Tab-separated table of C-alpha atoms and ligand atoms in Angstrom:
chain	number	residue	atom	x	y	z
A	20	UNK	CA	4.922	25.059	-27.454
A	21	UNK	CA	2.800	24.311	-24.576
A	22	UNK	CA	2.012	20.512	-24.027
A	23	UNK	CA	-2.207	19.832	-24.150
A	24	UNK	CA	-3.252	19.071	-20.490
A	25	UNK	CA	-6.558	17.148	-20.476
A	26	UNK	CA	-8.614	18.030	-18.377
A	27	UNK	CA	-12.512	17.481	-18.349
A	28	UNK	CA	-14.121	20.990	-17.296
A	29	UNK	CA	-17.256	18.959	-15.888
A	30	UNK	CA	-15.761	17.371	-12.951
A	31	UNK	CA	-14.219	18.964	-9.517
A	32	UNK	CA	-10.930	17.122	-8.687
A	33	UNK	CA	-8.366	15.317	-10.944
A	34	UNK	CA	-6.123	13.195	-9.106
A	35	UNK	CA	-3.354	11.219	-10.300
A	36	UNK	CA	-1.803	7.632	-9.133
A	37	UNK	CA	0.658	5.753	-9.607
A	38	UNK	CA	0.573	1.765	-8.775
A	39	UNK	CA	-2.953	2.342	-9.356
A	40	UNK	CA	-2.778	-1.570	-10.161
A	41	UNK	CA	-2.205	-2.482	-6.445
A	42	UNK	CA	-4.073	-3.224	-3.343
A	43	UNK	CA	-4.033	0.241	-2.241
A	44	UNK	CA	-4.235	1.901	-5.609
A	45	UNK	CA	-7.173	-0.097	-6.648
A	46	UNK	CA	-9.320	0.546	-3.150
A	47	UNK	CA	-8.284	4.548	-3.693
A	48	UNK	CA	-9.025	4.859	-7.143
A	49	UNK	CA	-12.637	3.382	-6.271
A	50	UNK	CA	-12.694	6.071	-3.553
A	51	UNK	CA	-11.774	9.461	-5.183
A	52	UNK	CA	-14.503	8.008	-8.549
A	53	UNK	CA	-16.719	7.820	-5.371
A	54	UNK	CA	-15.974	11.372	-4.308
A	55	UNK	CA	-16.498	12.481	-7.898
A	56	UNK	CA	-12.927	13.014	-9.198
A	57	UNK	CA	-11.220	12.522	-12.659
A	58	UNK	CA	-8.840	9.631	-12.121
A	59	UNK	CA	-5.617	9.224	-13.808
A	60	UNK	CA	-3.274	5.883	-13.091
A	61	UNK	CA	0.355	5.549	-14.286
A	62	UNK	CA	1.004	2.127	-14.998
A	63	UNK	CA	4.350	-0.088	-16.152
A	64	UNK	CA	4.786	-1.411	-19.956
A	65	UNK	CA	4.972	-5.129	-19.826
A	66	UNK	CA	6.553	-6.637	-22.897
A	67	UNK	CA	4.137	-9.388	-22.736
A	68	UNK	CA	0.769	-8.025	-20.839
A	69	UNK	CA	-2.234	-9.928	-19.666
A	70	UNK	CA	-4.666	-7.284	-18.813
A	71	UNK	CA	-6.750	-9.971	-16.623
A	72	UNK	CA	-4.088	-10.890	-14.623
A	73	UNK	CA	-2.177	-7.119	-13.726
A	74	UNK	CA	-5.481	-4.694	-14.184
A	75	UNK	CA	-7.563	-7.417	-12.211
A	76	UNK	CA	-7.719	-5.260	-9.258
A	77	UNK	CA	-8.912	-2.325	-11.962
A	78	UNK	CA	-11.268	-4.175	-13.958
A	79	UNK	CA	-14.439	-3.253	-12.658
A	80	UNK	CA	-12.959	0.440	-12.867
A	81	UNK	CA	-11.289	0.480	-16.686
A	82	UNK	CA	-14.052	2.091	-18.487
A	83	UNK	CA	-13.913	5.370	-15.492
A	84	UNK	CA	-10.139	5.843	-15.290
A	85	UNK	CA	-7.607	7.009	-17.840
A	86	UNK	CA	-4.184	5.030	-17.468
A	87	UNK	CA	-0.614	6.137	-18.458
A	88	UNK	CA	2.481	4.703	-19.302
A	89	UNK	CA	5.608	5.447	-17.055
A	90	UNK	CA	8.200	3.689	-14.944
A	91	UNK	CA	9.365	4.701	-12.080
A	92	UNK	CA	12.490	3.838	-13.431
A	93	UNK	CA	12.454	6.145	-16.037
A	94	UNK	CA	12.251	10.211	-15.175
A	95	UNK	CA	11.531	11.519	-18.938
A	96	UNK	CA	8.815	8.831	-18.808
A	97	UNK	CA	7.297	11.000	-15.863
A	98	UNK	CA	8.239	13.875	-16.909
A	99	UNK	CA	5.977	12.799	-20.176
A	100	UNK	CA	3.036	11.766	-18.376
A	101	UNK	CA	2.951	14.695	-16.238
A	102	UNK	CA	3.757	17.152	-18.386
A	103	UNK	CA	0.456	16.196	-20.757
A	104	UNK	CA	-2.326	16.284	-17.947
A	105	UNK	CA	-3.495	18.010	-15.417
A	106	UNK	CA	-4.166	17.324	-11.878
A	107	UNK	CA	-4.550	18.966	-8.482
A	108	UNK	CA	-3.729	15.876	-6.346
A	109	UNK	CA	-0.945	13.046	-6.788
A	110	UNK	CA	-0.857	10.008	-4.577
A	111	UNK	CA	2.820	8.237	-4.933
A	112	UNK	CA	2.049	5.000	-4.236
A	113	UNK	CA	3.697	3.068	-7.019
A	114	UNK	CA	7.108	0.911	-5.058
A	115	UNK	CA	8.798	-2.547	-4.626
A	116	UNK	CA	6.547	-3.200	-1.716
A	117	UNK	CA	7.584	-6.319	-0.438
A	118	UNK	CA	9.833	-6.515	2.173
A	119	UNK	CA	11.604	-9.913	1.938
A	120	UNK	CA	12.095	-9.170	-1.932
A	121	UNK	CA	14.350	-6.430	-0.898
A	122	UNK	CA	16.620	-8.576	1.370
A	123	UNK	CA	16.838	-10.461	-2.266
A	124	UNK	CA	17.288	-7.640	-4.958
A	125	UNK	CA	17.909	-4.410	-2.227
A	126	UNK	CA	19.415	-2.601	-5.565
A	127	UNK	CA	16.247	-2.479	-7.815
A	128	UNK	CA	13.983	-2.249	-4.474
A	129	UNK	CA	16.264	0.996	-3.961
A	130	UNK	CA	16.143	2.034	-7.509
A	131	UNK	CA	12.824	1.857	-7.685
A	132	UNK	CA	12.152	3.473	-4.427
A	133	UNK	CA	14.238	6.040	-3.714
A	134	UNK	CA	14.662	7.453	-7.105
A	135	UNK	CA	11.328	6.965	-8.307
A	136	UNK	CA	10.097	9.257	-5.416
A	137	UNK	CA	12.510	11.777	-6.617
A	138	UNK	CA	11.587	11.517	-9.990
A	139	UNK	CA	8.492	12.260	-9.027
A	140	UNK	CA	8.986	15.020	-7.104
A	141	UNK	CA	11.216	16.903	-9.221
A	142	UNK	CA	9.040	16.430	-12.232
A	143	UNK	CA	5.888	17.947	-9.725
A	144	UNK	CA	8.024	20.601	-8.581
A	145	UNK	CA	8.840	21.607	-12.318
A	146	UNK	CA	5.180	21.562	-13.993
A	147	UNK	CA	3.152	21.395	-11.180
A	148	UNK	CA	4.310	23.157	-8.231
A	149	UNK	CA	0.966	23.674	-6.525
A	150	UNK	CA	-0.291	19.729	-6.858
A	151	UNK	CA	-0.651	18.212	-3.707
A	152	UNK	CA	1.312	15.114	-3.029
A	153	UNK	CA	1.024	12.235	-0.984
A	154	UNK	CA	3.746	9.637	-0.423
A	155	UNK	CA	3.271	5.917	0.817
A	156	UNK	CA	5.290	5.628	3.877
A	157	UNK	CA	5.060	2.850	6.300
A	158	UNK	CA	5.108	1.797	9.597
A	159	UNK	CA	8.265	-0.397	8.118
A	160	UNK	CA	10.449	3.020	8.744
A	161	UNK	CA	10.511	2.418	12.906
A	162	UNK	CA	11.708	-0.974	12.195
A	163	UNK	CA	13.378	-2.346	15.344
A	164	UNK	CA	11.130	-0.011	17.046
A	165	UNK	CA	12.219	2.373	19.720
A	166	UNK	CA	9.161	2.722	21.715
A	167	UNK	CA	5.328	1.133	21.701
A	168	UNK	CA	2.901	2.348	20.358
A	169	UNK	CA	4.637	3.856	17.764
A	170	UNK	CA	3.636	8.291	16.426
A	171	UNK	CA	4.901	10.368	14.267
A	172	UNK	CA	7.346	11.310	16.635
A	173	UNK	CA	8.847	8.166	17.161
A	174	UNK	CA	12.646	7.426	15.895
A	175	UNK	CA	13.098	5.572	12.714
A	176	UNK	CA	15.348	2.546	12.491
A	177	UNK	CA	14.564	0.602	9.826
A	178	UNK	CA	15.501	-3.100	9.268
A	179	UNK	CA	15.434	-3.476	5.589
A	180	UNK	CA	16.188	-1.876	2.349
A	181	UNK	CA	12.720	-1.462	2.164
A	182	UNK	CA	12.551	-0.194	5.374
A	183	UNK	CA	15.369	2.152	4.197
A	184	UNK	CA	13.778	3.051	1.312
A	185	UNK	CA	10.368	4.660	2.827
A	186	UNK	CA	12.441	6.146	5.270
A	187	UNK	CA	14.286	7.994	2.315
A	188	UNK	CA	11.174	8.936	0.332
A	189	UNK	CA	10.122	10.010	3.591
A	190	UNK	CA	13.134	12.741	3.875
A	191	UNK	CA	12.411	13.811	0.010
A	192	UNK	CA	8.928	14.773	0.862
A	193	UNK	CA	9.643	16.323	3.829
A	194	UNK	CA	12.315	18.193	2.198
A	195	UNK	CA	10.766	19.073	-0.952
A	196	UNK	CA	7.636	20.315	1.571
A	197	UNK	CA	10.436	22.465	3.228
A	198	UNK	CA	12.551	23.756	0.530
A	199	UNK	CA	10.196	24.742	-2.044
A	200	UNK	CA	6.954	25.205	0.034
A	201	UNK	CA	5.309	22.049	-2.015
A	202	UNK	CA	2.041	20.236	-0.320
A	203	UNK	CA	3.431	17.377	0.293
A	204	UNK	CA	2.409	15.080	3.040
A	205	UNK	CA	3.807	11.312	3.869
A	206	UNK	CA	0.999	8.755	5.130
A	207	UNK	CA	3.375	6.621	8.035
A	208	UNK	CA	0.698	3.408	6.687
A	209	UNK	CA	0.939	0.147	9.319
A	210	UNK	CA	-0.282	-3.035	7.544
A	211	UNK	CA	-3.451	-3.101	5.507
A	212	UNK	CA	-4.785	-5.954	3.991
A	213	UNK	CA	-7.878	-7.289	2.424
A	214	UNK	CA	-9.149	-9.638	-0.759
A	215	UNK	CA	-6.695	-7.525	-3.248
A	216	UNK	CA	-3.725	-8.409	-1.065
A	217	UNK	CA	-0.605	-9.776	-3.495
A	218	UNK	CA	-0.568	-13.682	-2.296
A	219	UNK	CA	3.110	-13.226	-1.017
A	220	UNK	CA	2.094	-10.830	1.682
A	221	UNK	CA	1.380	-13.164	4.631
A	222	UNK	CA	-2.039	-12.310	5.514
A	223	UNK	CA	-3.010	-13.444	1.659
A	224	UNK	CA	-0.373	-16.706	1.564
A	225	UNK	CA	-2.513	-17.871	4.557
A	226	UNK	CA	-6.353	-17.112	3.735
A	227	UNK	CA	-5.601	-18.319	0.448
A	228	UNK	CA	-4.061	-21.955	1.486
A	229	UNK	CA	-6.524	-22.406	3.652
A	230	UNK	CA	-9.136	-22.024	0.695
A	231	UNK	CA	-7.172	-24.387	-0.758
A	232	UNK	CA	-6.358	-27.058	2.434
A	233	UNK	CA	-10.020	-26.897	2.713
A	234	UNK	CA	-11.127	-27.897	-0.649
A	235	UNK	CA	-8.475	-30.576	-0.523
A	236	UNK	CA	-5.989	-28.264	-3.299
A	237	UNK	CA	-3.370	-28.433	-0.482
A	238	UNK	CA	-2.378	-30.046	2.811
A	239	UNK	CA	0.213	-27.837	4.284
A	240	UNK	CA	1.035	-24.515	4.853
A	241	UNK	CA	4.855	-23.189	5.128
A	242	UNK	CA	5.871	-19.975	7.251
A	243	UNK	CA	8.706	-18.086	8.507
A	244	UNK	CA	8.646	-16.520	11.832
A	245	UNK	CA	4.800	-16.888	13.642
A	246	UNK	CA	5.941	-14.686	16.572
A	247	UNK	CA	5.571	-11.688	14.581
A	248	UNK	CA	3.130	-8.525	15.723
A	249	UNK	CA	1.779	-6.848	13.546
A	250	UNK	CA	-1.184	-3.955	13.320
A	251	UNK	CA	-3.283	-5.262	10.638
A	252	UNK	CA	-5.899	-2.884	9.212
A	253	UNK	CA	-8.436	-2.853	5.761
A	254	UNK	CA	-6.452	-1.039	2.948
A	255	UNK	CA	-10.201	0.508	2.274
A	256	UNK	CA	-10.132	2.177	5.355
A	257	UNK	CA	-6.942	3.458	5.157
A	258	UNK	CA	-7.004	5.148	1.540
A	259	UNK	CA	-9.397	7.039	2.880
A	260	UNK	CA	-6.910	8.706	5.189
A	261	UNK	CA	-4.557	9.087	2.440
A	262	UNK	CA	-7.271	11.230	0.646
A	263	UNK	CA	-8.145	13.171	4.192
A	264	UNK	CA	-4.179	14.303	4.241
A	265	UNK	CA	-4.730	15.995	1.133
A	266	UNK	CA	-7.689	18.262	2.058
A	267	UNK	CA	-6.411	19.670	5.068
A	268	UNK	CA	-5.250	23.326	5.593
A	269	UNK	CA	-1.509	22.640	5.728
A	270	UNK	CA	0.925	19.795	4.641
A	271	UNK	CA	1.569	17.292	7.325
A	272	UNK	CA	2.651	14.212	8.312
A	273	UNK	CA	-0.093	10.892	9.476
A	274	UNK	CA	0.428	7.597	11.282
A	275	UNK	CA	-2.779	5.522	9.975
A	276	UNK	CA	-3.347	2.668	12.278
A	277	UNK	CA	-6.347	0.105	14.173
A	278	UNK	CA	-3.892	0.212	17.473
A	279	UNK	CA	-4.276	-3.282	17.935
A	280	UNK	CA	-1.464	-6.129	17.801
A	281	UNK	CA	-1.749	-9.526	16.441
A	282	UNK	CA	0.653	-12.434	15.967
A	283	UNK	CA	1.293	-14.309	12.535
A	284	UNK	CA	0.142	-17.023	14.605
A	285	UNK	CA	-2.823	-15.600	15.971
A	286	UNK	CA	-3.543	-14.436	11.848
A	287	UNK	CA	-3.657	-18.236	11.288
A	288	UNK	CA	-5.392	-19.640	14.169
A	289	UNK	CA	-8.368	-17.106	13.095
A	290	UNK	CA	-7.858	-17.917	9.820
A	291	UNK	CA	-8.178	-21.790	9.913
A	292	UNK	CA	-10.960	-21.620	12.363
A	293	UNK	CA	-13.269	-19.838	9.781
A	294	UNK	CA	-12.762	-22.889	7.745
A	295	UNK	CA	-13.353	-25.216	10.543
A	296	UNK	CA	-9.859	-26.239	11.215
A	297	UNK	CA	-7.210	-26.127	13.065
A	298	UNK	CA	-3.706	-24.642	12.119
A	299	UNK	CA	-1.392	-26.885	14.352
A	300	UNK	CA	-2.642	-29.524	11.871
A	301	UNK	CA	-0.925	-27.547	8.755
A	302	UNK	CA	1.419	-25.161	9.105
A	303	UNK	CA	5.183	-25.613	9.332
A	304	UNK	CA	8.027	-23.378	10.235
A	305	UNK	CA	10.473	-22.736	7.234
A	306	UNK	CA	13.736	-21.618	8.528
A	307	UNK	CA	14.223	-20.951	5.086
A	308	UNK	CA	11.183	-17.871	5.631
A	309	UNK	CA	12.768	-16.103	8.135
A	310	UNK	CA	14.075	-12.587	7.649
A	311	UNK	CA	17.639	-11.345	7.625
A	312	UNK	CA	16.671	-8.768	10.405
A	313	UNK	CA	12.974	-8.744	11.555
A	314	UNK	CA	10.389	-6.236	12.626
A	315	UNK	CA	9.275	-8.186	15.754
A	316	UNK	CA	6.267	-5.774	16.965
A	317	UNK	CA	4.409	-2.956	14.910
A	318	UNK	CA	1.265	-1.227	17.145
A	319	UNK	CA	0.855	2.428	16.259
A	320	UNK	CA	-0.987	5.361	17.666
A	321	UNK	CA	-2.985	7.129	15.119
A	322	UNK	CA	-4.366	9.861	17.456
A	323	UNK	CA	-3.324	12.606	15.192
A	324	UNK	CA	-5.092	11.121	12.152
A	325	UNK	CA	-8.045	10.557	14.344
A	326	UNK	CA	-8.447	14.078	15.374
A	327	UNK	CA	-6.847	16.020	12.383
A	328	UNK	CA	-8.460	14.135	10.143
A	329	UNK	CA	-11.390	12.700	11.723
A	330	UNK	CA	-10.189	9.450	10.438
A	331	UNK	CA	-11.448	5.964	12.049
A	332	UNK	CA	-11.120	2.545	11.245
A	333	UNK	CA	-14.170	0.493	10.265
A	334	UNK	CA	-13.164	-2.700	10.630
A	335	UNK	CA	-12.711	-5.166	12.976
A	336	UNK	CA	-9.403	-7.529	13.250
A	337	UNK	CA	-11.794	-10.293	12.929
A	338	UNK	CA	-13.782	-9.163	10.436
A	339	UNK	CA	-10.846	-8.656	8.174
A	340	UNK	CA	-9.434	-12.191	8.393
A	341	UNK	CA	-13.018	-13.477	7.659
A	342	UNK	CA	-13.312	-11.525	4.556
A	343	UNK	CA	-9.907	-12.433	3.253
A	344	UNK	CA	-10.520	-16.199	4.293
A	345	UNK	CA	-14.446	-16.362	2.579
A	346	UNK	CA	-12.931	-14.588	-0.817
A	347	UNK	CA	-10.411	-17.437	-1.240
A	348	UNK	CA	-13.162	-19.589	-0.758
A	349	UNK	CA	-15.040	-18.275	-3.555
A	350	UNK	CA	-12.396	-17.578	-5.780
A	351	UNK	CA	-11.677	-21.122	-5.797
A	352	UNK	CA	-15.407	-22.128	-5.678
A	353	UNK	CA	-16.039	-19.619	-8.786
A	354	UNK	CA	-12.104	-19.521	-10.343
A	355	UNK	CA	-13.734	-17.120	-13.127
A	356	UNK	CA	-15.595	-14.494	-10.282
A	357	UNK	CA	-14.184	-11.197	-10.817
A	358	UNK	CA	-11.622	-9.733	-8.331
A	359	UNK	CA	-13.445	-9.101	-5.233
A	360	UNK	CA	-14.970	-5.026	-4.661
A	361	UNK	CA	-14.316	-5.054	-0.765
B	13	NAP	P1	1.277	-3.328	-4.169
B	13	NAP	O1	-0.035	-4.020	-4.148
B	13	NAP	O2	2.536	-4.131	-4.181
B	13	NAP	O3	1.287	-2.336	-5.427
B	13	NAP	C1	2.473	-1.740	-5.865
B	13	NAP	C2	2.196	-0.951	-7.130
B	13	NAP	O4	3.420	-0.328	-7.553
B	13	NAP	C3	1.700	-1.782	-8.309
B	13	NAP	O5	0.700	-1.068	-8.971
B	13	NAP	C4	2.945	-1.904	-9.191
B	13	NAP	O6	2.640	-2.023	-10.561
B	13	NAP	C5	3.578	-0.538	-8.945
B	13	NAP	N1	4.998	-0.517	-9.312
B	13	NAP	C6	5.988	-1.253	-8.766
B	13	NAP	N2	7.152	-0.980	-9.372
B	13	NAP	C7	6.883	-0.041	-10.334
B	13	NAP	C8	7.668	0.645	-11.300
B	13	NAP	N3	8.958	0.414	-11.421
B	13	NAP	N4	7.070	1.541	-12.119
B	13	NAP	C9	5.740	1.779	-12.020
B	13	NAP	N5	4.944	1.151	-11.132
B	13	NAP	C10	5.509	0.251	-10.291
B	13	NAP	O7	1.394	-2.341	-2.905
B	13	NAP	P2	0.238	-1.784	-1.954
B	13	NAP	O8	0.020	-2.743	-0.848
B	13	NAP	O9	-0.890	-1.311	-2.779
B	13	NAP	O10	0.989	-0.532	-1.299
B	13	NAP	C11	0.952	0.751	-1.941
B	13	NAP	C12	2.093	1.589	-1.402
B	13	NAP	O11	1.965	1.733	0.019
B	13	NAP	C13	3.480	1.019	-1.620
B	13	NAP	O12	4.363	2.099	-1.826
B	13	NAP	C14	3.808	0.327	-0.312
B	13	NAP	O13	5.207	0.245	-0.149
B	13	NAP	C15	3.145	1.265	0.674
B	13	NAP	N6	2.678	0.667	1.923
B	13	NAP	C16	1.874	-0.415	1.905
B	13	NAP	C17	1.403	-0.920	3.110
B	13	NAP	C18	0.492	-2.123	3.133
B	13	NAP	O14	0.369	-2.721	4.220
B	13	NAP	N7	-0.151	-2.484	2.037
B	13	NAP	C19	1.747	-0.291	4.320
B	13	NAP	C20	2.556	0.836	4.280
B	13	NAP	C21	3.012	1.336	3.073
B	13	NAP	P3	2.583	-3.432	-11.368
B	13	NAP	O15	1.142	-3.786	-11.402
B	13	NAP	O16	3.135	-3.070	-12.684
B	13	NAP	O17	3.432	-4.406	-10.595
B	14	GDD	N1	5.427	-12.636	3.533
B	14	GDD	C1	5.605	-13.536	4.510
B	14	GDD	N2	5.615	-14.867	4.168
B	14	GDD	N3	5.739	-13.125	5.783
B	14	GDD	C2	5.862	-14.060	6.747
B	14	GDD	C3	5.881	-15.433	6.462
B	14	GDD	C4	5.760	-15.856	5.114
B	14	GDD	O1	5.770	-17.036	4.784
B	14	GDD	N4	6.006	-16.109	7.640
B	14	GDD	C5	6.062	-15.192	8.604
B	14	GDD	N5	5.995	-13.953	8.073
B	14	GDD	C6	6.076	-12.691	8.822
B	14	GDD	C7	7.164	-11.729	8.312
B	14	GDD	O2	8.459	-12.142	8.766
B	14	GDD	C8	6.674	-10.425	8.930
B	14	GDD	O3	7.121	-10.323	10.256
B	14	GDD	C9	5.149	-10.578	8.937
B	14	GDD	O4	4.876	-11.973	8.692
B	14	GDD	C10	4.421	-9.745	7.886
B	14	GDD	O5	5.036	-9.966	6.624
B	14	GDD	P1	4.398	-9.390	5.275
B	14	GDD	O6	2.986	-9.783	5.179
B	14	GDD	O7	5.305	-9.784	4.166
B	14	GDD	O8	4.385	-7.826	5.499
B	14	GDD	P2	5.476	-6.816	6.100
B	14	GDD	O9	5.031	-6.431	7.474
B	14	GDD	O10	6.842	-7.336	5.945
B	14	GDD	O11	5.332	-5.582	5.110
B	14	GDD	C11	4.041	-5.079	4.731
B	14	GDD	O12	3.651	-4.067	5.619
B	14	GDD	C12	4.486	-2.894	5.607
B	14	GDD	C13	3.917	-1.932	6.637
B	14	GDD	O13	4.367	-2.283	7.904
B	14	GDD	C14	4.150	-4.578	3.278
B	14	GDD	O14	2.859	-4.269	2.814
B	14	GDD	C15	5.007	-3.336	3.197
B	14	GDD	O15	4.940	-2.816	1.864
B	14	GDD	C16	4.467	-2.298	4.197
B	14	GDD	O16	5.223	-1.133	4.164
C-alpha cells in the first residue's frame, strides 16, 4: 500500500531540513516560510528533551513548521520520514559540525557524517528521485589550503575528520548527481556566524564572555590559536545562497563567501572594543585549545555564486561582530528574551 504523503495543495514549495534546530537551519527555515514554502524539519529524539533549550533557535517558528523524528544514525528512520511526505526540495544540513569535537570522537563525527549523507541520499534516490538536494559542505574541505583565495576548483586537503567528512559527503553528492542524474548540488559554505551561533564556535565563546567580563560574570577569556584567518560571514546571508542553488537550471556546485580575512585576534580586539575594553586585558592562550592540525587561512572567492546566482553578502565584518557582541549583552541583561531573530 502506498504510504500518505502530506502535502498541503495551497502552498507552492515544500522543502524539507534536516538540523533544522541549528544556526543555519533555523535562519533557512525563516527564509523559505518567507518565500512562501511548506517547511518540514527532521529533528533527533532526546531521551530527556527540553524544548526551550534545543528548539530555541525554532521557537518563534514552531506553530509554521512541521518537525519529524529521524537520526542520521538510523537509515529506516529516514527512510520513514521520507517515505510519508512530500517535498520538492531537501537541504542536508543536519552533521557533527564542530571541528575540534572530531579530533575528540572522529568515529561518531564520521558516522554521523558520512553515512548520514548516504542515508540520505539513497533514501531520496529511492522515493524521491526528482527532489532537489542540497548538501552542507564547507570551506573546511581545502584545509591546509593549496592556493588563496580559495574556488570551486581549488584542491581539497582537509585537516580533520571533519574536514574529511564534508569532503566525503561532497563525493556522494557529486556522485549520486552523476550516476543517477539526481539534482543535487553541494554549497562549499566558509564560516557564518551570527546570535544563533553554538557558544563553542569561537566567534560565540568570545561575544558571549565579553557580555559576561563586562557585566562583571567573568574576568578572563581562554583561547587556542589567535593567529587563525578566517572568512567570517552572516549565516542569514548565506542560506539564502543555499536556497539560490536549488532554483537554478542545472545542478552545480557554489563557494559562498564575504572574501575578506580576519584573525581570531582581530575577532576579539573588535569584539572587546564594542564593550569598551580591551582584549590584552583578558584573554589567555590555552595550549590546551590548540588543534591537532590547523586550518591556518580560509579567504574564498565566491565569483561563481555571485554571478550564477546573483548572490551577495549583506553584511559587513564589523557589523557582524557588533550584532553577536550587543545580543550577549541582552541576553544577559534580559536572561528570559527569546532567542534573537537576526
Ligand atoms: P549546527 O548549529 O551545529 O547544527 C547542526 C544540526 O545538526 C543541529 O540541528 C543538530 O541537531 C543536527 N544533528 C547533529 N547530529 C544529528 C544526528 N545524528 N541526527 C539528526 N540531526 C543531527 O550547525 P550549523 O552551523 O547550522 O551548520 C549547518 C551545516 O552546515 C552543518 O552540516 C555544518 O557542518 C555545515 N557548515 C557550517 C558552516 C558554518 O560556518 N556554520 C560552514 C560550512 C558548513 P540537535 O539540535 O539535535 O543537536
Ligand atoms: N572553537 C574554538 N575555540 N576555536 C578557537 C579557539 C577556541 O577557544 N581558539 C582559537 N580558535 C580557532 C580555531 O583553532 C580555528 O582556527 C578558528 O578559531 C575557528 O574555529 P571555530 O569557530 O571552531 O570554527 P572552524 O573554522 O573550526 O569551523 C567552523 O567553520 C567551518 C567552515 O570553515 C564550523 O562551523 C564548521 O562546521 C564549518 O564547516
Amino acid at each position: 500500500m502506498m504510504p500518505l504523503l502530506l502535502r498541503d495543495p495551497h502552498l507552492s514549495k515544500h522543502a524539507l531540513i534536516t538540523g533544522i534546530t541549528g544556526q543555519d537551519g533555523s535562519h533557512l527555515a525563516e527564509h523559505l516560510l518567507s518565500l512562501g514554502y511548506k517547511v518540514h524539519g527532521i529533528v533527533r529524539r532526546v531521551a530527556l528533551e527540553v524544548p526551550d533549550q534545543r528548539f530555541g533557535r525554532i521557537q518563534h517558528l514552531l506553530d509554521r513548521v512541521t518537525l519529524h523524528a529521524a537520526s542520521l544514525e538510523s537509515y529506516p528512520s529516514i527512510f520513514h520520514v521520507i517515505s510519508h511526505i512530500d517535498f520538492d526540495e531537501c537541504y542536508h544540513l543536519a552533521a557533527q559540525s564542530f571541528v575540534a569535537e572530531s579530533f575528540t570522537d572522529g568515529f561518531s563525527t564520521m558516522n554521523t557524517n558520512i553515512n548520514g549523507t548516504h542515508y540520505m541520499l539513497a533514501a531520496l534516490r529511492e522515493l524521491r528521485p526528482r527532489c532537489r538536494f542540497y548538501f552542507a559542505g564547507s570551506s573546511e574541505m581545502f584545509g591546509k589550503v593549496r592556493e588563496t583565495p580559495q574556488k570551486e576548483t581549488t584542491p581539497f586537503y582537509p585537516r580533520s575528520p571533519y574536514g574529511i567528512s564534508k569532503v566525503a559527503g561532497f563525493e556522494l553528492t557529486r556522485n549520486y548527481r552523476e550516476s543517477y542524474g539526481m539534482f543535487a548540488c553541494s554549497g562549499m559554505l566558509f564560516n557564518h556566524e551570527g546570535p544563533r551561533r553554538g557558544f563553542e564556535f569561537v566567534t560565540r565563546k568570545i561575544t558571549s564572555t565579553v557580555a559576561k567580563i563586562k557585566a562583571g560574570l567573568a574576568n578572563e577569556l581562554k583561547l587556542g590559536n589567535l593567529d587563525a584567518q578566517r572568512d567570517w560571514g552572516h549565516a542569514a546571508d548565506y542560506v539564502r545562497a543555499m536556497h539560490l542553488m536549488l532554483q537554478q537550471d542545472e545542478p552545480d556546485d557554489y563557494v559562498v563567501a564575504t572574501g575578506e580575512t580576519h584573525t581570531v585576534r582581530e575577532f576579539c580586539e573588535l569584539a572587546f572594543s564594542e564593550a569598551g575594553l580591551d582584549y590584552k586585558d583578558y584573554v589567555k592562550v590555552d595550549e590546551r585549545l590548540l588543534r591537532p592540525a590547523e586550518v591556518d587561512l580560509l579567504v574564498g572567492d565566491a565569483s561563481k555564486a555571485r554571478k550564477q546566482l546573483g548572490w551577495q553578502p549583506t553584511y559587513a565584518f564589523r557589523d557582524l561582530v557588533r550584532e553577536m557582541v550587543q545580543n550577549d549583552m541582552r541576553l544577559i541583561a534580559e536572561p528570559h528574551a527569546a532567542h534573537a531573530v537576526h
